[in-house]
Coordinates of C-alpha atoms and ligand atoms in Angstrom, one line a residue:
M1 CA 113.1 110.8 78.1
T2 CA 110.6 108.4 76.8
I3 CA 110.8 105.3 75.0
A4 CA 109.5 105.3 71.4
Y5 CA 106.6 103.3 70.4
T6 CA 103.3 103.2 67.7
P7 CA 100.8 105.1 69.8
W8 CA 97.2 104.2 69.4
P9 CA 95.3 107.0 67.3
E10 CA 93.7 109.6 69.6
T11 CA 90.2 108.8 68.6
F12 CA 90.6 105.3 70.1
T13 CA 92.4 106.6 73.0
Q14 CA 89.7 108.7 73.8
A15 CA 87.1 106.0 73.5
Y16 CA 89.4 103.6 75.8
R17 CA 89.3 106.4 78.4
K18 CA 85.6 107.5 78.0
K19 CA 85.0 103.6 78.6
G20 CA 86.8 103.4 81.4
Y21 CA 89.3 100.8 80.4
W22 CA 92.4 103.3 80.3
T23 CA 92.9 104.8 83.8
D24 CA 96.1 106.7 83.3
R25 CA 97.4 104.7 86.8
P26 CA 100.9 102.8 86.9
L27 CA 101.4 99.6 87.0
T28 CA 103.0 99.7 90.7
D29 CA 99.4 100.7 91.8
L30 CA 98.7 96.8 91.6
I31 CA 101.0 96.3 94.8
D32 CA 100.8 99.7 96.2
N33 CA 97.2 99.5 96.4
A34 CA 96.6 96.0 97.8
P35 CA 95.8 95.2 101.1
Q36 CA 99.1 95.4 102.5
D37 CA 98.9 92.9 105.3
N38 CA 97.9 90.1 102.8
I39 CA 100.4 87.5 101.9
A40 CA 101.0 88.4 98.1
I41 CA 103.9 85.8 97.2
V42 CA 104.7 82.2 98.4
C43 CA 108.2 81.2 97.3
G44 CA 109.8 78.2 98.7
E45 CA 109.8 78.8 102.6
R46 CA 109.3 82.5 102.2
S47 CA 106.0 84.6 102.4
L48 CA 106.2 88.1 101.3
T49 CA 103.1 90.6 102.1
Y50 CA 102.1 93.3 100.1
R51 CA 104.1 95.5 102.2
D52 CA 107.2 93.5 101.8
V53 CA 107.0 93.7 98.2
C54 CA 106.4 97.4 98.1
S55 CA 109.1 98.2 100.5
Q56 CA 111.5 95.8 98.8
S57 CA 111.0 97.2 95.4
K58 CA 111.1 100.8 96.8
K59 CA 114.5 100.1 98.2
L60 CA 115.9 98.7 95.3
A61 CA 114.6 101.6 93.2
I62 CA 116.4 103.9 95.8
Y63 CA 119.7 102.1 95.4
W64 CA 119.2 102.1 91.5
Q65 CA 118.5 105.9 92.1
T66 CA 122.1 106.4 93.3
L67 CA 123.5 104.5 90.4
G68 CA 122.0 107.1 88.2
L69 CA 119.2 104.8 86.4
K70 CA 116.4 107.1 85.4
S71 CA 113.2 107.4 83.5
G72 CA 113.4 106.0 79.7
D73 CA 116.5 103.7 80.7
T74 CA 115.8 99.9 79.7
A75 CA 117.0 96.8 81.8
L76 CA 117.7 93.3 80.6
V77 CA 116.2 91.0 83.3
Q78 CA 116.4 87.1 83.3
L79 CA 115.1 85.4 86.4
P80 CA 113.5 81.9 87.1
N81 CA 110.1 81.2 88.9
I82 CA 111.1 83.2 92.4
A83 CA 109.5 86.2 94.4
E84 CA 112.3 88.3 93.4
F85 CA 111.1 88.6 89.9
Y86 CA 108.4 90.8 90.9
V87 CA 110.3 92.7 93.5
V88 CA 112.8 93.5 90.5
F89 CA 109.8 94.4 88.0
F90 CA 108.3 96.9 90.3
A91 CA 111.4 98.4 91.3
L92 CA 112.1 99.4 87.6
I93 CA 108.8 100.3 87.0
R94 CA 109.1 102.9 90.2
L95 CA 112.0 104.7 88.2
G96 CA 110.4 104.5 84.9
V97 CA 112.9 101.8 83.7
A98 CA 111.6 99.7 81.2
P99 CA 112.7 95.9 81.3
V100 CA 112.6 93.1 78.9
N101 CA 112.1 89.8 81.0
A102 CA 113.8 87.1 79.1
L103 CA 112.6 83.3 79.9
F104 CA 114.8 81.4 82.2
S105 CA 115.6 79.0 79.0
H106 CA 117.0 81.7 77.0
N107 CA 120.9 81.7 76.5
E108 CA 123.6 83.8 74.8
S109 CA 121.8 84.3 71.5
E110 CA 118.4 85.3 72.6
L111 CA 119.9 87.8 75.5
S112 CA 122.4 89.3 73.1
A113 CA 119.6 89.9 70.4
Y114 CA 117.3 91.5 73.4
A115 CA 120.5 93.8 74.5
K116 CA 121.1 94.7 71.0
Q117 CA 117.6 96.1 70.5
I118 CA 116.9 97.7 74.0
Q119 CA 120.6 99.0 74.7
P120 CA 120.0 98.3 78.5
R121 CA 121.6 100.0 81.6
I122 CA 121.6 97.4 83.7
L123 CA 121.4 93.6 83.7
I124 CA 119.5 91.8 86.3
A125 CA 119.9 87.9 86.5
S126 CA 120.3 84.9 88.6
S127 CA 123.5 83.0 90.0
R128 CA 121.6 79.9 89.0
H129 CA 121.7 80.3 85.4
A130 CA 125.1 79.0 83.9
L131 CA 125.8 82.2 81.9
F132 CA 126.1 84.3 85.2
H133 CA 128.3 82.1 87.1
D134 CA 131.2 84.6 86.2
A135 CA 131.6 87.7 84.6
L136 CA 132.4 86.8 81.3
F137 CA 128.9 86.7 79.4
F138 CA 128.0 90.2 81.3
K139 CA 131.6 91.5 79.8
T140 CA 130.5 90.5 76.3
L141 CA 127.2 92.2 76.6
C142 CA 128.9 95.7 77.9
Q143 CA 131.2 95.2 74.8
A144 CA 128.4 95.1 72.6
S145 CA 126.7 98.1 74.3
D146 CA 127.6 101.7 74.9
V147 CA 125.4 102.2 77.9
L148 CA 125.4 98.9 79.7
Q149 CA 127.1 99.4 83.1
H150 CA 125.6 97.7 86.1
A151 CA 124.8 94.1 87.0
L152 CA 122.8 92.8 89.8
I153 CA 122.5 89.3 90.8
V154 CA 120.0 87.4 92.4
G155 CA 121.9 84.8 94.7
K156 CA 125.5 85.0 95.4
S157 CA 127.9 86.3 93.3
E158 CA 131.6 87.0 93.4
W159 CA 131.7 89.4 90.4
A160 CA 128.3 91.4 90.9
E161 CA 126.3 93.2 93.5
S162 CA 123.8 90.9 94.9
L163 CA 120.1 91.7 95.6
D164 CA 120.6 90.3 99.0
S165 CA 123.1 92.6 99.9
V166 CA 121.3 95.7 98.6
L167 CA 118.2 94.8 100.7
E168 CA 120.2 94.6 103.9
R169 CA 121.6 97.9 103.9
S170 CA 119.7 100.4 105.6
T171 CA 118.7 103.6 103.7
D172 CA 116.8 106.8 104.6
M173 CA 117.1 108.2 101.0
P174 CA 113.7 109.4 99.5
L175 CA 112.6 108.1 96.1
H176 CA 112.5 111.1 93.8
A177 CA 111.7 109.2 90.6
E178 CA 108.4 108.2 89.3
P179 CA 107.0 105.6 86.8
S180 CA 106.7 106.5 83.2
R181 CA 103.6 108.0 82.2
A182 CA 100.5 105.7 82.1
D183 CA 100.5 106.1 78.1
E184 CA 104.1 105.3 77.6
V185 CA 106.3 102.3 77.5
A186 CA 106.2 100.3 81.0
F187 CA 107.9 97.3 79.8
F188 CA 108.7 95.1 76.7
Q189 CA 107.0 91.6 76.3
L190 CA 108.5 89.0 74.1
S191 CA 107.1 87.9 70.9
G192 CA 106.7 84.2 69.5
G193 CA 108.0 85.4 66.5
S194 CA 108.4 84.5 62.9
T195 CA 111.5 86.2 61.9
G196 CA 115.0 85.9 62.4
T197 CA 115.3 88.5 65.4
P198 CA 113.1 88.0 68.1
K199 CA 110.7 91.2 68.2
L200 CA 109.8 93.0 71.0
I201 CA 106.6 94.2 72.0
P202 CA 106.2 97.6 73.8
R203 CA 103.6 97.5 76.6
T204 CA 102.0 100.8 78.2
H205 CA 100.7 101.0 81.5
N206 CA 97.4 101.9 80.6
D207 CA 96.7 98.7 78.2
Y208 CA 98.5 96.3 80.5
F209 CA 96.8 97.3 83.7
F210 CA 93.4 97.1 81.5
S211 CA 94.0 93.4 80.6
V212 CA 95.1 92.5 83.9
R213 CA 91.8 94.1 85.4
R214 CA 89.5 92.8 83.0
S215 CA 90.9 89.4 83.2
A216 CA 90.6 89.3 86.8
E217 CA 87.0 90.4 86.4
I218 CA 86.3 87.6 84.1
C219 CA 88.2 84.8 86.0
H220 CA 86.3 86.0 89.5
F221 CA 89.7 86.4 91.2
S222 CA 89.2 87.8 94.8
P223 CA 91.1 87.9 97.9
S224 CA 90.9 84.4 98.6
T225 CA 92.7 83.4 95.1
V226 CA 95.8 81.4 95.6
Y227 CA 97.3 81.0 92.1
L228 CA 99.8 78.6 91.2
C229 CA 102.5 80.3 88.8
A230 CA 103.9 77.1 87.1
L231 CA 104.6 78.5 83.7
P232 CA 107.7 80.6 83.3
C233 CA 106.8 83.7 85.3
A234 CA 107.9 86.1 82.7
H235 CA 105.3 84.9 80.2
N236 CA 102.4 86.9 79.3
F237 CA 100.0 84.1 80.5
P238 CA 100.9 83.7 84.0
M239 CA 101.8 87.3 84.2
S240 CA 98.4 89.0 83.1
S241 CA 95.9 86.2 82.1
P242 CA 95.2 87.1 84.8
G243 CA 98.1 85.6 86.5
A244 CA 100.4 87.2 89.3
F245 CA 99.1 90.8 88.1
G246 CA 95.7 89.7 88.1
V247 CA 96.3 88.3 91.9
F248 CA 97.9 91.4 92.9
H249 CA 95.1 93.5 91.9
T250 CA 92.5 91.7 93.8
G251 CA 95.0 91.1 96.6
G252 CA 95.0 87.3 96.7
H253 CA 98.6 85.4 96.5
V254 CA 101.0 83.8 94.2
V255 CA 102.7 80.5 95.0
M256 CA 105.7 80.2 92.8
A257 CA 106.3 76.7 91.6
P258 CA 109.9 75.9 90.3
S259 CA 108.5 73.8 86.9
P260 CA 105.2 72.7 86.2
D261 CA 106.1 69.0 87.1
A262 CA 103.0 67.4 88.5
N263 CA 104.3 65.9 91.3
T264 CA 106.0 69.2 92.6
C265 CA 102.9 71.2 91.7
F266 CA 100.4 68.9 93.5
E267 CA 102.4 69.1 96.7
L268 CA 102.5 72.9 96.3
I269 CA 98.7 72.9 95.6
E270 CA 97.9 70.3 98.7
H271 CA 100.2 72.5 100.9
H272 CA 99.0 76.0 100.2
R273 CA 95.3 75.2 98.9
V274 CA 95.8 76.4 95.6
T275 CA 92.8 77.5 93.9
V276 CA 93.9 78.5 90.4
A277 CA 96.5 77.0 88.1
A278 CA 97.4 77.9 84.5
L279 CA 99.3 75.6 82.0
V280 CA 100.1 74.7 78.6
P281 CA 98.7 71.5 77.1
P282 CA 101.7 69.2 77.4
A283 CA 101.9 69.9 81.1
L284 CA 98.2 69.6 81.4
A285 CA 98.6 65.9 80.0
L286 CA 100.9 64.8 82.6
W287 CA 99.0 66.5 85.5
L288 CA 95.9 64.3 84.2
Q289 CA 98.0 61.1 84.0
A290 CA 99.2 61.7 87.5
A291 CA 95.8 63.0 89.2
P292 CA 94.2 59.6 89.9
S293 CA 96.8 58.9 92.6
H294 CA 96.8 62.3 94.0
Q295 CA 93.0 62.7 94.2
K296 CA 93.1 64.2 97.9
A297 CA 96.0 66.7 97.2
I298 CA 94.2 68.6 94.5
T299 CA 90.7 69.4 96.2
S300 CA 91.0 72.8 96.6
L301 CA 91.6 73.6 92.9
T302 CA 88.7 75.3 91.6
L303 CA 89.7 76.5 88.3
M304 CA 92.2 75.1 85.6
Q305 CA 93.3 77.5 82.8
V306 CA 94.8 76.4 79.4
G307 CA 96.3 78.1 76.6
G308 CA 99.3 78.9 74.9
A309 CA 98.7 76.0 72.3
K310 CA 95.9 73.9 70.8
L311 CA 94.2 71.9 73.7
S312 CA 92.4 68.7 72.2
E313 CA 88.8 68.1 72.8
S314 CA 89.5 64.8 74.6
L315 CA 92.1 66.2 77.2
A316 CA 89.6 68.9 77.8
R317 CA 87.0 66.6 78.6
Q318 CA 89.0 64.8 81.1
V319 CA 89.7 68.0 83.4
P320 CA 86.6 68.3 85.5
K321 CA 86.4 64.6 86.0
L322 CA 90.2 63.9 87.0
L323 CA 91.3 67.3 88.3
G324 CA 87.9 68.0 90.1
C325 CA 87.8 71.6 89.0
Q326 CA 86.4 73.9 86.0
L327 CA 88.4 74.1 82.9
Q328 CA 88.9 77.5 81.1
Q329 CA 90.6 77.7 77.8
I330 CA 92.8 80.8 76.8
L331 CA 93.6 82.1 73.5
G332 CA 96.0 85.0 74.1
M333 CA 99.2 86.7 72.6
A334 CA 101.9 88.8 74.3
E335 CA 101.0 91.2 71.4
G336 CA 97.6 92.0 73.1
L337 CA 94.4 90.3 72.7
V338 CA 93.4 87.7 75.1
N339 CA 90.2 85.4 74.5
Y340 CA 88.6 83.4 77.5
T341 CA 85.6 80.6 77.7
R342 CA 83.6 82.3 80.5
L343 CA 83.1 80.3 83.8
D344 CA 79.3 80.1 83.0
D345 CA 79.7 78.8 79.7
D346 CA 78.0 75.5 78.9
I347 CA 80.5 72.4 78.8
D348 CA 80.7 72.2 75.2
T349 CA 81.8 75.7 74.4
I350 CA 84.6 75.3 77.0
V351 CA 85.8 71.9 75.5
T352 CA 85.6 73.0 71.9
T353 CA 86.6 76.7 71.5
Q354 CA 89.2 78.8 72.6
G355 CA 87.2 81.5 74.0
R356 CA 86.1 85.1 73.0
P357 CA 87.8 88.5 73.5
M358 CA 87.7 90.0 77.0
C359 CA 85.8 93.4 76.0
S360 CA 83.4 95.0 73.8
L361 CA 86.0 97.2 72.4
D362 CA 88.4 94.4 71.0
E363 CA 87.9 94.3 67.2
V364 CA 88.4 90.9 65.9
K365 CA 87.8 90.0 62.2
V366 CA 88.3 86.6 60.4
I367 CA 89.6 87.1 56.8
D368 CA 90.3 85.0 53.7
E369 CA 93.3 85.3 51.7
E370 CA 92.0 88.4 49.7
G371 CA 91.4 90.2 53.2
N372 CA 87.7 89.8 53.0
E373 CA 85.7 88.7 56.1
V374 CA 84.7 85.2 56.2
A375 CA 81.2 83.7 57.4
A376 CA 80.6 82.4 60.9
N377 CA 82.2 78.8 61.2
V378 CA 84.5 79.5 58.0
A379 CA 88.2 79.2 58.7
G380 CA 90.3 82.7 58.4
E381 CA 93.1 84.4 59.6
L382 CA 92.6 86.5 62.8
I383 CA 93.2 90.1 62.7
T384 CA 92.5 92.4 65.8
R385 CA 93.1 95.8 67.0
G386 CA 91.7 97.1 70.6
P387 CA 92.5 98.8 73.8
Y388 CA 95.3 96.5 74.9
T389 CA 96.6 95.2 71.4
I390 CA 99.9 97.1 70.3
R391 CA 100.0 99.0 67.1
G392 CA 103.8 98.0 66.3
Y393 CA 106.8 96.0 67.5
Y394 CA 109.4 97.9 69.1
K395 CA 112.0 99.6 66.2
A396 CA 110.9 97.3 63.6
P397 CA 109.3 99.4 60.6
E398 CA 109.7 96.7 58.1
H399 CA 108.0 93.8 60.0
N400 CA 105.6 96.2 61.4
A401 CA 104.3 97.1 57.6
K402 CA 104.0 93.6 56.9
V403 CA 101.9 92.4 60.1
F404 CA 100.0 95.5 60.9
D405 CA 97.6 97.0 58.2
S406 CA 96.8 100.4 57.1
E407 CA 93.8 100.4 59.6
G408 CA 96.2 99.1 62.8
F409 CA 94.6 95.7 63.0
Y410 CA 97.5 92.9 63.8
H411 CA 97.6 89.9 61.8
S412 CA 98.4 87.3 64.2
G413 CA 98.8 84.5 61.5
D414 CA 96.5 82.4 63.6
L415 CA 93.9 80.3 61.4
V416 CA 90.7 80.5 63.4
C417 CA 87.0 79.8 62.9
R418 CA 84.5 82.0 64.7
N419 CA 81.0 80.7 65.6
E420 CA 77.8 82.6 65.9
K421 CA 78.3 83.6 69.4
G422 CA 81.9 85.0 68.6
Y423 CA 83.8 82.1 70.0
L424 CA 87.2 81.3 68.5
T425 CA 88.4 78.0 67.6
V426 CA 92.1 77.7 66.5
V427 CA 92.4 75.5 63.5
G428 CA 95.9 76.1 62.1
R429 CA 98.6 78.7 61.5
D430 CA 99.8 80.8 58.5
K431 CA 103.0 82.0 60.1
D432 CA 106.6 80.5 60.1
Q433 CA 106.6 79.6 63.5
I434 CA 106.5 76.1 65.4
N435 CA 104.5 76.0 68.5
R436 CA 106.2 73.4 70.5
G437 CA 103.9 72.9 73.5
G438 CA 103.3 76.4 73.9
E439 CA 107.0 77.3 73.4
K440 CA 107.2 79.3 70.3
I441 CA 110.4 78.7 67.8
A442 CA 110.7 81.3 64.9
A443 CA 111.7 78.9 61.8
E444 CA 113.9 81.6 60.6
E445 CA 115.9 82.3 63.2
I446 CA 117.2 78.4 63.4
E447 CA 117.3 78.2 59.6
N448 CA 119.8 81.2 59.5
L449 CA 121.9 79.5 61.8
L450 CA 121.9 76.0 60.0
L451 CA 122.7 78.0 57.0
K452 CA 126.0 79.2 58.6
H453 CA 127.1 75.8 58.4
E454 CA 129.9 75.2 55.8
L455 CA 128.1 71.8 54.6
I456 CA 124.8 73.2 54.5
V457 CA 123.2 74.8 51.2
H458 CA 119.5 75.3 52.1
S459 CA 117.5 74.6 55.3
A460 CA 114.0 74.5 56.2
L461 CA 112.3 74.2 59.8
V462 CA 109.0 72.9 59.8
S463 CA 106.4 71.5 62.6
M464 CA 105.8 67.8 62.8
P465 CA 103.0 66.2 64.9
D466 CA 103.7 64.8 68.3
A467 CA 101.4 63.2 70.7
M468 CA 102.8 64.9 73.7
M469 CA 103.8 68.0 72.6
G470 CA 101.2 68.8 69.9
E471 CA 104.2 69.7 67.6
K472 CA 107.8 69.4 67.5
S473 CA 110.5 70.8 65.1
C474 CA 112.0 68.8 62.0
A475 CA 115.0 70.7 60.3
F476 CA 115.1 69.7 56.3
I477 CA 118.7 70.2 55.3
V478 CA 120.0 70.4 51.7
P479 CA 123.9 69.3 52.3
K480 CA 126.5 70.6 49.6
I481 CA 127.9 67.3 49.0
A482 CA 126.3 63.6 49.4
S483 CA 129.1 62.4 51.4
H484 CA 128.5 65.3 53.9
G485 CA 128.9 62.8 57.2
M486 CA 126.7 65.2 59.2
K487 CA 125.1 63.6 62.3
N488 CA 122.3 64.6 64.3
V489 CA 124.3 64.8 67.4
T490 CA 127.0 66.9 65.8
L491 CA 124.3 69.5 64.3
R492 CA 122.6 69.6 67.7
K493 CA 125.9 70.6 69.2
Y494 CA 126.8 73.0 66.5
L495 CA 123.5 74.8 67.0
R496 CA 124.0 74.9 70.8
G497 CA 127.5 76.4 70.3
F498 CA 125.5 79.7 69.3
G499 CA 124.0 79.7 72.5
V500 CA 120.5 79.2 71.4
A501 CA 117.8 78.0 73.9
D502 CA 117.4 74.2 74.1
Y503 CA 113.6 74.2 73.0
K504 CA 114.8 75.6 69.9
V505 CA 117.4 72.9 68.8
P506 CA 115.3 71.0 66.2
D507 CA 114.0 67.6 67.6
R508 CA 114.5 65.8 64.4
F509 CA 117.0 66.2 61.1
E510 CA 116.3 65.1 57.5
F511 CA 118.5 65.6 55.0
I512 CA 116.9 66.1 51.5
E513 CA 118.5 66.5 47.8
S514 CA 116.4 69.9 47.1
L515 CA 113.5 71.7 48.9
P516 CA 110.2 71.6 47.2
L517 CA 109.5 75.1 46.0
T518 CA 106.4 77.1 45.7
P519 CA 105.3 78.9 42.6
V520 CA 107.1 82.0 43.9
G521 CA 110.3 80.1 44.8
K522 CA 110.0 79.9 48.3
P523 CA 110.5 76.4 50.3
N524 CA 107.3 74.8 50.1
K525 CA 106.6 74.0 53.8
V526 CA 103.2 72.6 53.2
A527 CA 104.7 69.8 51.2
L528 CA 107.5 69.5 53.5
R529 CA 105.2 69.0 56.5
E530 CA 103.5 66.3 54.4
V531 CA 106.7 64.6 53.8
I532 CA 107.8 64.3 57.4
R533 CA 104.1 63.5 58.5
Q534 CA 104.6 60.3 55.9
R535 CA 108.1 59.4 57.4
L536 CA 106.6 59.4 60.9
K537 CA 104.2 57.1 59.7
Q538 CA 106.7 54.8 58.1
D539 CA 108.6 54.8 61.3
S540 CA 105.7 54.2 63.3
K541 CA 105.2 50.8 61.3
R542 CA 108.4 49.6 61.8
Ligands
J2J1 C1 96.0 77.5 70.0 N1 97.1 78.3 70.2 C2 97.0 79.4 70.9 C3 95.4 78.2 72.2 C4 98.3 80.9 72.3 C5 97.5 83.7 77.4 C6 97.4 82.7 76.9 C7 98.5 82.3 76.0 C8 99.3 83.2 75.4 C9 100.3 83.0 74.6 C10 99.3 84.5 76.2 C11 96.4 79.3 72.0 N2 95.1 77.4 71.2 N3 94.5 78.2 73.3 O1 99.9 85.6 75.9 O2 98.1 86.1 77.7 C12 99.1 80.5 70.0 C13 98.6 81.4 68.9 C14 99.0 82.9 69.1 C15 100.2 82.6 69.8 C16 100.7 83.6 71.1 C17 98.2 84.9 77.3 N4 96.8 80.1 72.7 N5 98.2 80.3 71.0 O3 100.7 81.9 74.1 O4 102.6 85.6 72.8 O5 99.2 80.9 67.6 O6 101.1 84.2 74.0 O7 99.1 83.9 68.5 O8 103.3 83.2 73.7 O9 100.2 81.2 70.5 O10 101.8 83.3 71.7 P1 102.1 84.1 73.2

């Protein structure tokens, strides 16, 4: 059985193969073909060689084979930054089972939404997450799914099988299964989203493997690369740009950081002689503040990658001086397209742009509201298609009709300027999303929950500027009655009651008599952003 997805038309797939971009190899080759004696992952006190990762993932796959998991099944995975994330990933891939890797910050609401969409056969989670201290939430998920039967917990568990106990058992059974075909879905990435339900991104072996290989080449990864995984390991950036997978492809090793906190990371950098790190701008700002008193600890760093949200030129310029290494900017998206500044670019290009596409078959257009391409250095929407950019979200025909055009271009909603050399600079956004320091919030998702409140008539979530995070979220609320008595704390508690991830809970609430509307009658978010901008200005004068 295969998992349905929107395929690339044959004329394109032929070109991608002819160019050597698609190699028809499974993602398991990343670890199976690596130098087996090399260290692959350092996690706390543990070091795993490639041989360890291969054998553990095989053992796990064999165990799941005995449970009846098979090609075409799906899995819901939520793990923190630990080595087991990769062991589990490759075990599932060996069986042709496609995982969705939820972020560790996700909660009941997100996990339930993903489970509803993919109908997983198995849940793999961590005992560290409050949701999995007991069987309650797993049972709730099972009630909503016909096929969910199994759970595996990383860490100690009283209610489910634990990964350690599976790996401790000896097995001499062979693995009969194979990964899904290279032009079929390998796993699902998460979309930042702009709609009420989070969309899933089906990624094939061919397209993802190519993006990993080409990224590793652009970033000069080698067997001596020591990569610090400080961002959530399930995110597309630390997974594939070039991320951990780029490291596996080149035989280097990944050091797992429990968080991007500067002190924690500087210790790891010093101890493991880390050469490359990847961060979002708010975390970079904290590293830059802390760097002067840690100069000796970070001498091994050669490359600091920054992406996920807009990096200011002033912060960018501080990187070489304060971190003693080169900066690379990345404009990427889990839907595919990734742009990099190149290591030999001049410093002005590196600090003022977010790079250019990674390969010659990435087609990028910058268009105006009528769909016409704009001239160089004029702002417009970035649209794209290419060898690793999806042609459609998973099971989302209505949304796909809106964001993929008839020629298969993905309309990113990012407003960019492209210079004469093809480098892109992000100047804004035309999608209903808040980018809270790299964490994406779909406005509609939170608005829908607020609208369920008996005292709320209308709600609109917009971004507001924030010195540290770049953007934070502000919910405008039209109450049913003037004497509503709603307080920020109670609204936060109310939203948390739905089990949404913490980063999605609005940073600020503003009560308003009515929402300003656009000529077509939609909430005028441009006007609302201006209202909150003015209020913030007044607050700062007080
Ligand atoms: C401004 N906005 C940016 C940047 C992404 C590598 C790096 C990042 C992501 C990622 C990724 C930006 N400046 N440098 O998947 O492989 C915003 C844009 C974009 C959206 C995608 C990767 N880099 N963005 O951030 O799927 O709005 O991927 O469309 O999480 O983040 O978000 P996401």
